Each structure stands twice: as C-alpha cells, then as structure tokens.
Coordinates of C-alpha atoms in Angstrom, one line a residue:
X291 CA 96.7 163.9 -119.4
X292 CA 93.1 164.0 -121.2
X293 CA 91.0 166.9 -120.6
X294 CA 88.6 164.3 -118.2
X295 CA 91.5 163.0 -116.3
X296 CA 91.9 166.9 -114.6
X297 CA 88.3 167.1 -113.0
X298 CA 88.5 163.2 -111.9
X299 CA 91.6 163.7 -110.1
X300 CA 90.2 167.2 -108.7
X301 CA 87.7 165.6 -107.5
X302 CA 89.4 163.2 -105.7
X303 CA 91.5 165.1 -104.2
X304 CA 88.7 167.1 -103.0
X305 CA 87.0 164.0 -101.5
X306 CA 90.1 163.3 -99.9
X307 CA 90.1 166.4 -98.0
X308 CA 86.7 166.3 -97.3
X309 CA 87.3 163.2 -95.6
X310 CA 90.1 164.0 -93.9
X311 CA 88.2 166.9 -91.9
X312 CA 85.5 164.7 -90.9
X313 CA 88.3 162.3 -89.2
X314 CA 89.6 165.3 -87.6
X315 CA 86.3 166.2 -86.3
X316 CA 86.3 163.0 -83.9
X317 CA 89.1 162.8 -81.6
X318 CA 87.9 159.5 -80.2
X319 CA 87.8 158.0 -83.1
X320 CA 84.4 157.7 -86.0
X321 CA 83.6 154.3 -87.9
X322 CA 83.5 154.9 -91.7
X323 CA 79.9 154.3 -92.5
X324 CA 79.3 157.5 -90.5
X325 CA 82.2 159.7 -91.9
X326 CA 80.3 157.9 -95.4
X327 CA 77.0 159.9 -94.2
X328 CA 78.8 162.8 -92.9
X329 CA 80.4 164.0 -96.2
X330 CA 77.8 162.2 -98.5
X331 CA 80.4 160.3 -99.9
X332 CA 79.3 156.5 -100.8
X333 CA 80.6 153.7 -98.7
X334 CA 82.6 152.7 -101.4
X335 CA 84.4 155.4 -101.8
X336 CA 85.0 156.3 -97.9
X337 CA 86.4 152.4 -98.0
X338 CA 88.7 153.3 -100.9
X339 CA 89.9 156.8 -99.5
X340 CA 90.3 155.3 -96.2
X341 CA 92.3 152.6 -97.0
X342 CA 95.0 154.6 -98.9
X343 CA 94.8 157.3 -96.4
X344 CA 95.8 154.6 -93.8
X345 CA 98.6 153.1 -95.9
X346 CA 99.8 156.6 -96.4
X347 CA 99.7 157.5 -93.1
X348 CA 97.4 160.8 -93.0
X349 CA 94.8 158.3 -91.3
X350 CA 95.0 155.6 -88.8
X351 CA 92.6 152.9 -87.9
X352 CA 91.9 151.9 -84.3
X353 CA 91.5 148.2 -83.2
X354 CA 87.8 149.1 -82.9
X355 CA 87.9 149.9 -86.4
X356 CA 87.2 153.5 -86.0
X357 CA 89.6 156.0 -87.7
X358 CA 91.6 159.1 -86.2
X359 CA 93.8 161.0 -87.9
X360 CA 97.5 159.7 -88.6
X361 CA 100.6 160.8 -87.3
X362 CA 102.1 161.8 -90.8
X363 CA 99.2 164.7 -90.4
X364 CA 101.3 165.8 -86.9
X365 CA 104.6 165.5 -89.0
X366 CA 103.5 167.9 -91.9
X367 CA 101.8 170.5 -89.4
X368 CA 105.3 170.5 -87.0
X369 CA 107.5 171.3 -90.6
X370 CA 105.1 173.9 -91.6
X371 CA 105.4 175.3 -88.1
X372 CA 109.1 174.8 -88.7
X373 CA 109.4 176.6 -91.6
X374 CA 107.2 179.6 -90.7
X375 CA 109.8 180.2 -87.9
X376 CA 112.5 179.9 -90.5
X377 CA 110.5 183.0 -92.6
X378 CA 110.5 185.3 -89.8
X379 CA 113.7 185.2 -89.1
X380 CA 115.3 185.4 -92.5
X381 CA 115.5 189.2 -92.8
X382 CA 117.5 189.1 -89.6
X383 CA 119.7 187.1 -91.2
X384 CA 119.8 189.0 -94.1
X385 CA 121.0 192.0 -91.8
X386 CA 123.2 190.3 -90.5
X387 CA 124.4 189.5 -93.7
X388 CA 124.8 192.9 -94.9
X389 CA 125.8 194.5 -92.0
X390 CA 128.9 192.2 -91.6
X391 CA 129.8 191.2 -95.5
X392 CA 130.2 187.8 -94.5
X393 CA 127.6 184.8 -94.9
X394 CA 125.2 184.0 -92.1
X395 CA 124.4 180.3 -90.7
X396 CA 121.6 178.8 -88.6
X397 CA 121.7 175.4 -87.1
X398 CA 120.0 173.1 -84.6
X399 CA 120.5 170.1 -82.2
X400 CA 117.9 167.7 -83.2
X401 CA 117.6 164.3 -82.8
X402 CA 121.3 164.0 -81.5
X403 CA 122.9 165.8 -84.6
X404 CA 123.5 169.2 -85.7
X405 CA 122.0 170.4 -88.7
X406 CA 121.8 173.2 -90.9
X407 CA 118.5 175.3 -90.8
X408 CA 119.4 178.0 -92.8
X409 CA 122.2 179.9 -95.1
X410 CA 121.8 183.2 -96.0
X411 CA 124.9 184.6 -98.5
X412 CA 125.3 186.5 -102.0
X413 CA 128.2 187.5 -104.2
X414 CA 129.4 189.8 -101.7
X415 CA 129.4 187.2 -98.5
X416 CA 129.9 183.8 -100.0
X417 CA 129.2 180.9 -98.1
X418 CA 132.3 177.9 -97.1
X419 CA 132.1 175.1 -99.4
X420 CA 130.5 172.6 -97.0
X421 CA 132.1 169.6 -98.5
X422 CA 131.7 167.7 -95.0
X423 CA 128.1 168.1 -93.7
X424 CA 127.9 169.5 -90.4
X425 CA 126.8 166.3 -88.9
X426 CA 130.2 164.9 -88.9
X427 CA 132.0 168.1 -88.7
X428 CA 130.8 169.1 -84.9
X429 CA 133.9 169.2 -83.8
X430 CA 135.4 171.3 -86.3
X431 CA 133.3 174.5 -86.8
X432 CA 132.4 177.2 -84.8
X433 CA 128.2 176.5 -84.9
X434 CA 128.9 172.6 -84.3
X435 CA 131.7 173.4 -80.9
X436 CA 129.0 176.2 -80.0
X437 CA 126.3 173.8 -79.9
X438 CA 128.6 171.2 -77.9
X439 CA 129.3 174.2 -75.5
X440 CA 125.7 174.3 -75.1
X441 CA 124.9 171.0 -74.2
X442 CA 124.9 169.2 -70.7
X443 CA 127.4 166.5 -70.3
X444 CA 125.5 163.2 -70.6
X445 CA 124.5 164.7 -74.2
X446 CA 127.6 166.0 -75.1
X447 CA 129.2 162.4 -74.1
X448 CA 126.7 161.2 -76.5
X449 CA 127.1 163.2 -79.5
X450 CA 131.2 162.1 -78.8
X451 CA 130.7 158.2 -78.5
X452 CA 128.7 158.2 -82.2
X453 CA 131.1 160.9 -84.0
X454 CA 134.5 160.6 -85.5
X455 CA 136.8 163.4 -84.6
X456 CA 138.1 163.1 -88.3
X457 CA 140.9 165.5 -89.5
X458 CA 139.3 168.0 -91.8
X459 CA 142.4 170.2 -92.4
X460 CA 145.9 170.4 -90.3
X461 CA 144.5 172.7 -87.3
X462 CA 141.1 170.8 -86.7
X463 CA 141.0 168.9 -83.2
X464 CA 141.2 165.7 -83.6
X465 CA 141.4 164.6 -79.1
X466 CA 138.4 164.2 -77.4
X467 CA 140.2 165.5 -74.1
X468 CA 141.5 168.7 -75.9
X469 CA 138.3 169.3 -77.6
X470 CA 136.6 169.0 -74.0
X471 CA 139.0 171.3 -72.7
X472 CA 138.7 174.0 -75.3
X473 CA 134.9 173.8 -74.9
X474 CA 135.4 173.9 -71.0
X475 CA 138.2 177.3 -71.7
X476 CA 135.3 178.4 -73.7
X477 CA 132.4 178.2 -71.0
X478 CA 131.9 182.0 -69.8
X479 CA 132.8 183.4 -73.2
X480 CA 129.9 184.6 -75.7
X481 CA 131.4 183.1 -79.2
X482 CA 132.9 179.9 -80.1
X483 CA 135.4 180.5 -83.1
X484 CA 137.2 178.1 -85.6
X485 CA 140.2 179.2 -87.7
X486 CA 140.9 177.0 -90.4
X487 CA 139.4 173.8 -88.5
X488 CA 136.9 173.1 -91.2
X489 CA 138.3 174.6 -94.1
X490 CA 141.3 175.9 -95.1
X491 CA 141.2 179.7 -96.0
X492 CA 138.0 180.1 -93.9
X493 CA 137.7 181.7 -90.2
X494 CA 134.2 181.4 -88.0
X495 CA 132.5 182.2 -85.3
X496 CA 128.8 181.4 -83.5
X497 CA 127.1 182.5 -80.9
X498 CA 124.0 180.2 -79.2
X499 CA 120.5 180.6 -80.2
X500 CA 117.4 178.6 -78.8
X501 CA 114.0 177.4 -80.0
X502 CA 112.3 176.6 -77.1
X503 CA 114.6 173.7 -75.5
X504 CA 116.6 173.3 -78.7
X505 CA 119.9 174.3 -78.8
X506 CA 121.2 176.0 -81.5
X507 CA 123.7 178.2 -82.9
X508 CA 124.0 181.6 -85.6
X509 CA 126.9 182.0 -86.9
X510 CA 129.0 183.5 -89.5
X511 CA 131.9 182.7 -91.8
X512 CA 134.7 185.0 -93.5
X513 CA 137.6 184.9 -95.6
X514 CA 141.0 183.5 -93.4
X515 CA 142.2 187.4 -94.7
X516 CA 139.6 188.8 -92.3
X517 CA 139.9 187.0 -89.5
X518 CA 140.7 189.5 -87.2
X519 CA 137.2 191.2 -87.6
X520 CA 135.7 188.4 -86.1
X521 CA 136.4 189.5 -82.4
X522 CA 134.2 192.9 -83.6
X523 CA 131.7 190.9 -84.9
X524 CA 130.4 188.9 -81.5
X525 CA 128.8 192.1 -80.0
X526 CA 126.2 192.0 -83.0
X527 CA 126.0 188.6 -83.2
X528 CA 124.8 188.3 -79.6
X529 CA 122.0 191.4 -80.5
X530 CA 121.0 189.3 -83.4
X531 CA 120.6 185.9 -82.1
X532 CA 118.7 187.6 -79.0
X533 CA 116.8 189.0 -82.2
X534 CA 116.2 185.7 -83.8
X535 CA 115.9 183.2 -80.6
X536 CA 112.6 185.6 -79.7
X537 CA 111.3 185.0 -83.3
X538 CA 111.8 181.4 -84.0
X539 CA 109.8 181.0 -80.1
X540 CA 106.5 183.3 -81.8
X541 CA 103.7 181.1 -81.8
X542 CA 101.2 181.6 -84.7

C-alpha cells in the first residue's frame, strides 16, 4: 500500500461512520440529500456511501427512498452483546476449571441446535476431542441430553424428527423411546451424565443454565478413570451455573 492510499482509506472509513450516525439519528427514516447536509459530505459521496452501505447491509433504503439503518447493524450489536456475556463469565469457568481438574463446557439452544459457547481447559483438564460437533451429538453427551431435558415436548419432538440418533461409540443411545425415557428417569434429578456415549475413555456430566429464555447447559468432562468423582462434582456445578446463569442475564 503507498503512503497516500492509508489517509484515503481513513478517510473513508471515517465518512462511513459519520454517515452511519446520521442514519441512526432518524428512526423514521432521512432522504440522502439531507444526511449530505447533515455531515457536510457532498451528494456524491453520500450516494456512493449509501449505496454500498445498502448492499452491505449496515443501511437499508425505504420505498420512499429514505434510509434507516440495516439489520446487519442489529446483528453485530446482539454478538457483541453476546460475547460481553461470554467475558463475564469466563473466570467462573476458569474456577470451575481449577477447582475440579477437569475441562469446563458452555452451550446453548439456539435456533433449534445446540451449540458450543465456550471451552475453558489447560494441560491439567484437557478437553474431549470433539470429533462429532455437538449439533449432531445431542443425544449422546451430557450438555446435549441436559438441554433435551430442558426443553418442552413440542421442541424436543422437533430437535428428534431433524437429528440422527447415530452410534458414536458402543454405549451411546441409539432409540428414540429409550432416549425419552432416560430423559423422562432423569426429570427431578440436577445433572444429566454420559459415560462413554460420545467418546470412548471420557465420562460427563451437565447441569442447566439459562440466558434469559435460552436453554442451556455447563458442564464438565473427565477421564473414563475418574468417573466416579462425577457424582461429587454436581453440588458445585449447580453453585456455578446459579453463578454463571445470573451473569450471562447482566445487562450493560
């Protein structure tokens, strides 16, 4: 890049902005010779910003031919949100971490699949090799039967009809009606656990978290070797997810 090239695309980007926050001054929507006045931009250029705004969805244009701000605006602000939720909670997860040698594990119902949020190991609490992802392994670990636990039974039936009870390792549950009846066995019980279900040499167990209405699940993973320290390990886990469903709710 040549030394002019820097301050030109500065400046752009600056324009950009500038633009951007006179859009988001009018709710009702503002035509573009007066976001041109407003910013002292020329109509040239608050044409040409405009346009690729638009196309890149940060700006949309009304049938009037006013512009608001775009939905890919709302998107950004919700995963920033997102992710300052995440940073509060990661020293808990840290604790819990340390406090139980054994990697910890955050994950969500969202848009009809469970998904990781967050994985907090180190050399002395190793994560499972997640060679399945967790959307197709519901059934199998302890965070995905947790989150089915969770759920009411029009969603549950749902998740079901579009996933594949596949056979991970000998022991995982590959029957719709047994998995339903472990998860029905498993109703007025704090921690869902899977031994071996998912992987081979690995033991879990998860407790339910929430943010706001989504369901979740924290959960942590051990060596097959220690699988008997699980049962110990729900009364903390129920603390922390307490601990960590009150800070992912924090509004800031």
């Amino acid at each position: 890049m040549s030394g002019k090239d820097g301050p030109t695309l500065i400046s752009s980007v600056q324009r950009a902005f500038r633009l951007m926050e006179a859009v988001g001054a009018h709710d009702g929507g503002v035509p573009a010779k007066q976001l041109a006045r407003e910013t002292g931009l020329a109509l040239a250029t608050t044409y040409h910003l405009l346009r690729t705004m638009v196309h890149d969805g940060y700006v949309r244009k009304l049938d009037d031919g006013t512009f608001v701000l775009g939905e890919k605006l709302g998107a950004l602000h919700g995963g920033s949100r997102e992710q300052a939720a995440l940073s509060r909670v990661r020293p808990t997860l840290a604790e819990l971490r340390d406090g139980l040698s054994a990697a910890a594990y955050l994950t969500f119902y969202e848009d009809g699949e469970i998904r990781v949020a967050e994985i907090v190991d180190g050399p002395k609490a190793p994560r499972v090799d997640l060679w399945v992802g967790f959307e197709d392994a519901g059934h199998a670990t302890a965070l995905g039967k947790c989150v089915l636990r969770e759920l009411d039974p029009e969603a549950r039936a749902d998740y079901l009809s579009r996933h594949t009870l596949n056979d991970l390792t000998p022991r995982t549950i590959t029957y719709r009606r047994e998995l339903l009846r472990r998860l029905d066995a498993a109703a007025l019980v704090p921690a869902v656990t899977d031994v071996e279900e998912y992987a081979l040499g690995t033991a879990c167990v998860a407790v339910p978290v929430r943010q706001g209405d989504t369901i979740g699940a924290l959960g942590i993973s051990v060596n097959i070797s220690r699988a008997a320290s699980l049962d110990d390990a729900v009364a903390r886990l129920v603390v922390t997810a307490e601990r960590v469903s009150r800070g992912l709710s924090l509004t800031i």
